[in-house]
PDB file of C-alpha atoms and ligand atoms in Angstrom:
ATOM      1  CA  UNK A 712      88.626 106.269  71.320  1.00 57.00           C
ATOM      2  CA  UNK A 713      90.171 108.370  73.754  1.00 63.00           C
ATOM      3  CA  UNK A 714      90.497 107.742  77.949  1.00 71.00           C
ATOM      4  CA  UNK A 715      89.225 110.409  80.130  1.00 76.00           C
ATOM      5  CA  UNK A 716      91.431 111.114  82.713  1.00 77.00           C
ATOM      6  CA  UNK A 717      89.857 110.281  86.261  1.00 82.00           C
ATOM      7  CA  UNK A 718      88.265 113.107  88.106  1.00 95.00           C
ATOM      8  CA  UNK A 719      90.101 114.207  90.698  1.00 97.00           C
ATOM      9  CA  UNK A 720      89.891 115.759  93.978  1.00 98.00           C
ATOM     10  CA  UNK A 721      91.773 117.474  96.490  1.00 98.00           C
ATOM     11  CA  UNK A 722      91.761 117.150 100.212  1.00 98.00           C
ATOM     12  CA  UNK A 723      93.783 119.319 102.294  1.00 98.00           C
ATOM     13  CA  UNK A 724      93.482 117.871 105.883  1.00 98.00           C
ATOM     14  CA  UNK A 725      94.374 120.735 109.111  1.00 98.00           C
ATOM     15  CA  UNK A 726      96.379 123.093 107.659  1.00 98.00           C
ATOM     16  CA  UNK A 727      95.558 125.669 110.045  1.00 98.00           C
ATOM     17  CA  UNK A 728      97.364 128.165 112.318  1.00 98.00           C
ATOM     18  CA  UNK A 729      97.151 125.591 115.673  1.00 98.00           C
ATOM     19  CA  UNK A 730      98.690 123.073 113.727  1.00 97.00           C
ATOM     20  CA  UNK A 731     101.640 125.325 112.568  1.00 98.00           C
ATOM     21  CA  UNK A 732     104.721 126.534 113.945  1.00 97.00           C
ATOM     22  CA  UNK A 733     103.175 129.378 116.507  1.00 96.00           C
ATOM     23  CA  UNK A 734     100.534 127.786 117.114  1.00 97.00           C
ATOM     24  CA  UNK A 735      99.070 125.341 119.998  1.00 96.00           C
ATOM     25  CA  UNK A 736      99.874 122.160 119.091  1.00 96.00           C
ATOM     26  CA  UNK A 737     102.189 123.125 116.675  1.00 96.00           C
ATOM     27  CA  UNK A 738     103.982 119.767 113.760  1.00 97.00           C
ATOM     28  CA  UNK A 739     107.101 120.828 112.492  1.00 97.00           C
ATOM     29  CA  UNK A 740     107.152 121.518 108.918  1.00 98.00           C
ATOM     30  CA  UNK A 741     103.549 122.687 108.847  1.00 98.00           C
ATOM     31  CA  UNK A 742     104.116 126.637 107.621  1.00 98.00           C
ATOM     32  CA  UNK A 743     105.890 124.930 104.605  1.00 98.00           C
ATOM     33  CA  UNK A 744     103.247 122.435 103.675  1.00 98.00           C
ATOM     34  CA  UNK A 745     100.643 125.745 104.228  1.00 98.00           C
ATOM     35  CA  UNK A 746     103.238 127.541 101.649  1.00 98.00           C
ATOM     36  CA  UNK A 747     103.929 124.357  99.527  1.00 98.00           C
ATOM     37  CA  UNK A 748      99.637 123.403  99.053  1.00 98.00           C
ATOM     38  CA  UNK A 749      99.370 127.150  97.567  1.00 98.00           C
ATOM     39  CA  UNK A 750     102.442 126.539  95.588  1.00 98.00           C
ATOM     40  CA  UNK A 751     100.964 123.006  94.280  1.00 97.00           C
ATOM     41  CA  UNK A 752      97.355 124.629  94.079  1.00 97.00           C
ATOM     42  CA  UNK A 753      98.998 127.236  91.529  1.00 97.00           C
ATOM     43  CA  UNK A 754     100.905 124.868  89.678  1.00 96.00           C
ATOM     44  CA  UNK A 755      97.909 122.536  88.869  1.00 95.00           C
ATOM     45  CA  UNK A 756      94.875 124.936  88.389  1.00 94.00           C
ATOM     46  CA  UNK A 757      92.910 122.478  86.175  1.00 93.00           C
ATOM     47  CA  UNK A 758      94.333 119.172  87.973  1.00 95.00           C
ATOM     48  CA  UNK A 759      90.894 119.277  90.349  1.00 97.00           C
ATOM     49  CA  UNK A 760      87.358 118.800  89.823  1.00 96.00           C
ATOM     50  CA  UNK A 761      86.819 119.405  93.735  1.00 97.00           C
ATOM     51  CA  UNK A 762      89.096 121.227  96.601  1.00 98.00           C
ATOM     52  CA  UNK A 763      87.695 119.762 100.084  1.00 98.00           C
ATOM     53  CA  UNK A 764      89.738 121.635 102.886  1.00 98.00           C
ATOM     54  CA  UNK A 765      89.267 120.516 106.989  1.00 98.00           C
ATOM     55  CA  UNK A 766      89.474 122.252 110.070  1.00 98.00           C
ATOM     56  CA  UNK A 767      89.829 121.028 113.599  1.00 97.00           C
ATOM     57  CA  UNK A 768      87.176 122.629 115.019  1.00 96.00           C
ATOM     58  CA  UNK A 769      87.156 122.386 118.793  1.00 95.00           C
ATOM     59  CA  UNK A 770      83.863 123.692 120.510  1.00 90.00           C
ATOM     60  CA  UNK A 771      84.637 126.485 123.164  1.00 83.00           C
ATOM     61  CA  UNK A 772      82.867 125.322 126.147  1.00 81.00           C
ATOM     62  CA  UNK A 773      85.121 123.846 129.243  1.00 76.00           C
ATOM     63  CA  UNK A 774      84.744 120.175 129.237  1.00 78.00           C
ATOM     64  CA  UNK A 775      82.957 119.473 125.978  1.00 80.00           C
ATOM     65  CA  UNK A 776      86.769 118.148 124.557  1.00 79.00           C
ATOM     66  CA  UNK A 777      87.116 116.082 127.212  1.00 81.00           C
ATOM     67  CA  UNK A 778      89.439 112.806 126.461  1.00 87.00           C
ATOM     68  CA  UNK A 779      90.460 114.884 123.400  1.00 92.00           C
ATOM     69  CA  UNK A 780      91.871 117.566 125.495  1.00 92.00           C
ATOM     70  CA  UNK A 781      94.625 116.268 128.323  1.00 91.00           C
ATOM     71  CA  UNK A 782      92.674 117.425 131.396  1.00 88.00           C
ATOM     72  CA  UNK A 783      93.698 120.179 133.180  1.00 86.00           C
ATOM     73  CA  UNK A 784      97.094 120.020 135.170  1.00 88.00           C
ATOM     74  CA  UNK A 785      97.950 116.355 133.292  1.00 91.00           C
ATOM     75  CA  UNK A 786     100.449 116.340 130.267  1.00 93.00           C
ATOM     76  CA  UNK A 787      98.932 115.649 127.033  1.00 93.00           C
ATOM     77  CA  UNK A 788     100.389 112.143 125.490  1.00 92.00           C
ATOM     78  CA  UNK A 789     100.260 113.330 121.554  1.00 89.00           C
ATOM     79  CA  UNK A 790      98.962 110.104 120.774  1.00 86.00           C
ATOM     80  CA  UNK A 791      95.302 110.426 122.501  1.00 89.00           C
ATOM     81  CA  UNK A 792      95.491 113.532 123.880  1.00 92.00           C
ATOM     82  CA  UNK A 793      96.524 116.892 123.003  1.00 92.00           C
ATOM     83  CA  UNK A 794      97.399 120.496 124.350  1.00 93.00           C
ATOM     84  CA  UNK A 795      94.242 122.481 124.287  1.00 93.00           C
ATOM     85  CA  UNK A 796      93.608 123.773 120.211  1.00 95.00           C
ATOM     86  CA  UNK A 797      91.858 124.943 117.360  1.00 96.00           C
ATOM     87  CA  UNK A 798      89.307 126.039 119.605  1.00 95.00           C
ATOM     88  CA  UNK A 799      86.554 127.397 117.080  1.00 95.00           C
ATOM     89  CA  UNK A 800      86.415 130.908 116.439  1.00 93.00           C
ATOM     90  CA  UNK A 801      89.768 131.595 117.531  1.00 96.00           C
ATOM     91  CA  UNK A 802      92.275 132.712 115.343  1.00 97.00           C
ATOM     92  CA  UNK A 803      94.328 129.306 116.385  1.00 97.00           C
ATOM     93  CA  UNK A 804      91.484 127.550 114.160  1.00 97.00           C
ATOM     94  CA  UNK A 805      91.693 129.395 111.413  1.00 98.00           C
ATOM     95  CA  UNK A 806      93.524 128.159 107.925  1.00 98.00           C
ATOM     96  CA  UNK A 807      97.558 128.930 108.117  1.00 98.00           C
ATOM     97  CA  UNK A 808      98.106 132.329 106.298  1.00 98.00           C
ATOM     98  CA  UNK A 809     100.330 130.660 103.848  1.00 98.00           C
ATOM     99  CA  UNK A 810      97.692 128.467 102.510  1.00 98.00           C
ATOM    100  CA  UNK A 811      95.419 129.888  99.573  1.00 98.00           C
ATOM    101  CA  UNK A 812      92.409 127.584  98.445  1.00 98.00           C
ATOM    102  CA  UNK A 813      91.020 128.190  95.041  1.00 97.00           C
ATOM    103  CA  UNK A 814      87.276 129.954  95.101  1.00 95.00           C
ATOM    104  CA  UNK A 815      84.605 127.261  95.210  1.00 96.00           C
ATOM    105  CA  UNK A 816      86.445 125.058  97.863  1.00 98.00           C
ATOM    106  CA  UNK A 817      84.544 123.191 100.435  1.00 98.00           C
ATOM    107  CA  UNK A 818      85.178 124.400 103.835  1.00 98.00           C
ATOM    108  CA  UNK A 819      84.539 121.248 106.484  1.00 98.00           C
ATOM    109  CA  UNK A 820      85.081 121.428 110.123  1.00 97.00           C
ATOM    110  CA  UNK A 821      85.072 118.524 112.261  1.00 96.00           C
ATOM    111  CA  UNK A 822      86.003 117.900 116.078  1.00 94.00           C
ATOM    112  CA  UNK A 823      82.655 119.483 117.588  1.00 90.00           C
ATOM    113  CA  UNK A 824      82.895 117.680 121.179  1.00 85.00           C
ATOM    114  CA  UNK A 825      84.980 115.131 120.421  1.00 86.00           C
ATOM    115  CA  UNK A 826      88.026 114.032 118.682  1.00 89.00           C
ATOM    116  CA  UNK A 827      87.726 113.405 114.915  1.00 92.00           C
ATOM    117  CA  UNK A 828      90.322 112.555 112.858  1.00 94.00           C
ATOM    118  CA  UNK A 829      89.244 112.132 109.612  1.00 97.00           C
ATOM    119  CA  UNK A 830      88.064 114.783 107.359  1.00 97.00           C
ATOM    120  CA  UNK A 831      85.163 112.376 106.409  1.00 97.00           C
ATOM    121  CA  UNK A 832      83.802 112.877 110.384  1.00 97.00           C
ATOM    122  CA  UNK A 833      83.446 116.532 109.463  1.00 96.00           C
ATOM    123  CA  UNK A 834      80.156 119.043 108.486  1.00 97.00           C
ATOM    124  CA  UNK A 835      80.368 121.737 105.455  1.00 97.00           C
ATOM    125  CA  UNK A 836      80.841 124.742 107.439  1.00 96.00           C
ATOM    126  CA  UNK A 837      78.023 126.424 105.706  1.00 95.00           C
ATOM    127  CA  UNK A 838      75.910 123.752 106.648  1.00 96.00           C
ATOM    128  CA  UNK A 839      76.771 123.376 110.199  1.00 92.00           C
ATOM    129  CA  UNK A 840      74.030 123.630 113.187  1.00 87.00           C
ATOM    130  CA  UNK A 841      71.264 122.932 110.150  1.00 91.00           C
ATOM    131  CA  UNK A 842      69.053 120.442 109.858  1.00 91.00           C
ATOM    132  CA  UNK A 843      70.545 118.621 106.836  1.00 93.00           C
ATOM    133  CA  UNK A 844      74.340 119.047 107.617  1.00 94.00           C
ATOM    134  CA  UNK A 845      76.402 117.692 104.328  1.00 96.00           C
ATOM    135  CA  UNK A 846      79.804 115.965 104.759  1.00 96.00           C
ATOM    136  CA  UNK A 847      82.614 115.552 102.639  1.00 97.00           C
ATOM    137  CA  UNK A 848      81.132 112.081 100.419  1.00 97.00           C
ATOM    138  CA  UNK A 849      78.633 115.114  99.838  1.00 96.00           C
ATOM    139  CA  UNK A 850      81.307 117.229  98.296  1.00 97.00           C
ATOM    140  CA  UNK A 851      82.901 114.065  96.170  1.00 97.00           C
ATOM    141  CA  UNK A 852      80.019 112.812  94.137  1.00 94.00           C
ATOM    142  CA  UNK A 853      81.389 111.733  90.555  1.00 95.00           C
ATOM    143  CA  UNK A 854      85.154 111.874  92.019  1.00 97.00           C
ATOM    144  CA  UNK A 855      87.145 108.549  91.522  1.00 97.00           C
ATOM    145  CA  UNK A 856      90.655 109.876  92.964  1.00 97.00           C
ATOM    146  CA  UNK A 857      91.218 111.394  96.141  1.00 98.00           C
ATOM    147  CA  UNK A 858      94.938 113.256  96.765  1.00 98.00           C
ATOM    148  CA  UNK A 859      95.079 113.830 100.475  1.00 98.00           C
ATOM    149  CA  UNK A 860      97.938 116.807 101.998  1.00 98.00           C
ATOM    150  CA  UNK A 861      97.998 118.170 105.122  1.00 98.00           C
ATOM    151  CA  UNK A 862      98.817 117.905 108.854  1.00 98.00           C
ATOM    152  CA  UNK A 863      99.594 115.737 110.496  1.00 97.00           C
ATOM    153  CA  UNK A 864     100.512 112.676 108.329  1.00 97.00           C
ATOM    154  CA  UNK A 865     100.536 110.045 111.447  1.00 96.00           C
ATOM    155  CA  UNK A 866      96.863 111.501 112.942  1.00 96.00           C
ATOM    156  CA  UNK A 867      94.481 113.148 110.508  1.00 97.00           C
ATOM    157  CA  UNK A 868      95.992 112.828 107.010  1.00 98.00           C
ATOM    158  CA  UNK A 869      96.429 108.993 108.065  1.00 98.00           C
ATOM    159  CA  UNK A 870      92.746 108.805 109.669  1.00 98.00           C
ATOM    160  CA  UNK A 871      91.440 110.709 106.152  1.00 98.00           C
ATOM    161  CA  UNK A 872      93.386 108.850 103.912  1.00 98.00           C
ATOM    162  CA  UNK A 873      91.706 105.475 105.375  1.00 98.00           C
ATOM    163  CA  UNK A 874      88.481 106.606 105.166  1.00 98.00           C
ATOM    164  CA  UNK A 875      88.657 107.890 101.731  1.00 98.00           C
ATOM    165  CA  UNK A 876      90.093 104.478 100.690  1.00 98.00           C
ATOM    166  CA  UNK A 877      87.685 102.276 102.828  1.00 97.00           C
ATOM    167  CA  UNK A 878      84.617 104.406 101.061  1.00 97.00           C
ATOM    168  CA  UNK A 879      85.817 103.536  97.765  1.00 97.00           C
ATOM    169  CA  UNK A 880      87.794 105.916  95.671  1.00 98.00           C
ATOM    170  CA  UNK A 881      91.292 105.757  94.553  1.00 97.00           C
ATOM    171  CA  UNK A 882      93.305 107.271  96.931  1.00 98.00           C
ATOM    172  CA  UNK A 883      97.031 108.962  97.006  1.00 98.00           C
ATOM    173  CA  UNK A 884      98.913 110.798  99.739  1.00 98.00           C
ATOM    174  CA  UNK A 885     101.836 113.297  98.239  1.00 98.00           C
ATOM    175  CA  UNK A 886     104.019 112.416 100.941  1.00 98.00           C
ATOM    176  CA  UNK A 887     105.655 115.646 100.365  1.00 97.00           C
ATOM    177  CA  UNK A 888     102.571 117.836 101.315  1.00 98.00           C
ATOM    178  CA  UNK A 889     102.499 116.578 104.381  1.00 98.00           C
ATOM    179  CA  UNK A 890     104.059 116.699 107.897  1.00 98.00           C
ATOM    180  CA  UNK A 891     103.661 114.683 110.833  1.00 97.00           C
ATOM    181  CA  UNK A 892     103.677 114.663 114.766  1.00 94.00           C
ATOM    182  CA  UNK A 893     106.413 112.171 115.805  1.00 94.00           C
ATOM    183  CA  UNK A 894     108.949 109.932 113.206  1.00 95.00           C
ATOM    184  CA  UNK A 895     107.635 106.580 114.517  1.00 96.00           C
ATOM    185  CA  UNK A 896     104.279 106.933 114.183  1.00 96.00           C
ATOM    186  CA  UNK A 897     104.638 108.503 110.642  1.00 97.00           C
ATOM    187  CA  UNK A 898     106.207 105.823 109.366  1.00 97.00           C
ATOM    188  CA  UNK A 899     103.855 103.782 111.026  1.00 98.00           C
ATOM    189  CA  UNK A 900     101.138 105.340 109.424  1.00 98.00           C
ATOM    190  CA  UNK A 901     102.132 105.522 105.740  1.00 98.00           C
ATOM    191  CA  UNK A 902     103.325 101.733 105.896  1.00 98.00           C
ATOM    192  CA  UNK A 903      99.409 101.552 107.005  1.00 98.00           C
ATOM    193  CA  UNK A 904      98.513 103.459 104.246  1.00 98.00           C
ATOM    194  CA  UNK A 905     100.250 101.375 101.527  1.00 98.00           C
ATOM    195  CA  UNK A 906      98.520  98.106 102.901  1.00 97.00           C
ATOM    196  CA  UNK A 907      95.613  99.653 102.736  1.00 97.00           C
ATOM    197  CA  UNK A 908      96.117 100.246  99.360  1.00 97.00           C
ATOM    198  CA  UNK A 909      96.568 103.701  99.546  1.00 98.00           C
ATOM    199  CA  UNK A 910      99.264 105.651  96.818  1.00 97.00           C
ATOM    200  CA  UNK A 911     101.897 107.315  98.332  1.00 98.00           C
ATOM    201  CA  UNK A 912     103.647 109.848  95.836  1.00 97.00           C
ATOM    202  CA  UNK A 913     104.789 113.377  95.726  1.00 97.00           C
ATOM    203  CA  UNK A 914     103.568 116.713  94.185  1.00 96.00           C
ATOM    204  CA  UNK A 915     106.769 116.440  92.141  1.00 93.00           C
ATOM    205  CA  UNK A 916     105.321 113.126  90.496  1.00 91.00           C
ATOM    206  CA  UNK A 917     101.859 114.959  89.496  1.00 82.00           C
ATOM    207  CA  UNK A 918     102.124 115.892  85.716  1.00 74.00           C
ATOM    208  CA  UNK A 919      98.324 117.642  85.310  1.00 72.00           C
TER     209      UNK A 919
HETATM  210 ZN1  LIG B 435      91.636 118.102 117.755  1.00 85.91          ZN
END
């Protein structure tokens, strides 16, 4: 008797143009972990039953970020609050131009008023402003194993990460695939991570 492998899937957390070099809140690193999730994508075609990929999704009305958003004329902290970004609509919320996602991927967006973190806070686009909006447990049904990538590893990927593991599945970051905001709190976060019983790996490790 043989052992089916797990069923997989793939969450790529933020890796859009505001989060990027160029863009308004911009991680360093995050135009080569747009580049190296297309590489990984291509490398692995089979590797996923399900591609989930998030969006910071900021609505465009004055004052419905507040507390997200450092109010006007006040720094931002990048720990609470941020520059103004990935305003929705706006080409600063769209997906980096160096990252490809396979057809059949589920687009979520999350951050609609307030601040979410995790891509588990977030709506399927195409089922956003509906009356039955669908989340990402929606997209996951009959996963066991969730590989998380994305930016930032010490804010969303570590906020997505948690979630995943705290509803259930087996979860891994590849480190690697990643890039994050500030060294302490990234190392913070993935010691937070491993507690939590989260994987932490690399792309490199993956063999499927
Ligand atoms: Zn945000």
């Amino acid at each position: 008797m043989t052992t089916q492998p797990p069923t997989l899937a793939l969450v790529v957390v933020d890796v859009e143009v505001c989060f990027a070099e160029g863009g308004t809140l911009p991680v360093a690193g995050g135009a080569a972990v747009a580049a190296a999730v297309t590489a990984h994508l291509a490398a692995h075609p089979q590797r996923y039953t399900r591609v989930v990929a998030s969006r910071d999704w900021h609505d465009p009305l004055p004052g419905t970020n507040d507390g997200h958003f450092a109010s006007p004329g006040t720094a931002p902290d990048y720990v609470r609050t941020w520059p103004e970004h990935g305003v929705a609509g706006t080409p600063d919320a769209e997906y980096h131009p160096d990252l490809r996602l396979p057809a059949g991927t589920v687009h979520v967006v999350k951050g609609m008023g307030r601040a979410d973190y995790s891509a588990f806070d977030g709506v399927q686009l195409d089922t956003l402003g509906t009356g039955a909006p669908r989340g990402v447990l929606d997209a996951l049904a009959g996963v066991e194993v969730v590989e998380v990538v994305g930016i930032a590893t010490d804010h969303c990927v570590r906020a997505t990460a948690l979630a995943a593991a705290e509803a259930g599945f087996r979860v891994r970051v590849l480190t690697d695939l990643t890039a994050g905001v500030a060294v302490p709190t990234t190392i913070a976060a993935l010691t937070e991570l491993a507690q939590a019983g989260v994987e932490l790996t690399t792309s490199t490790a993956v063999t499927s």
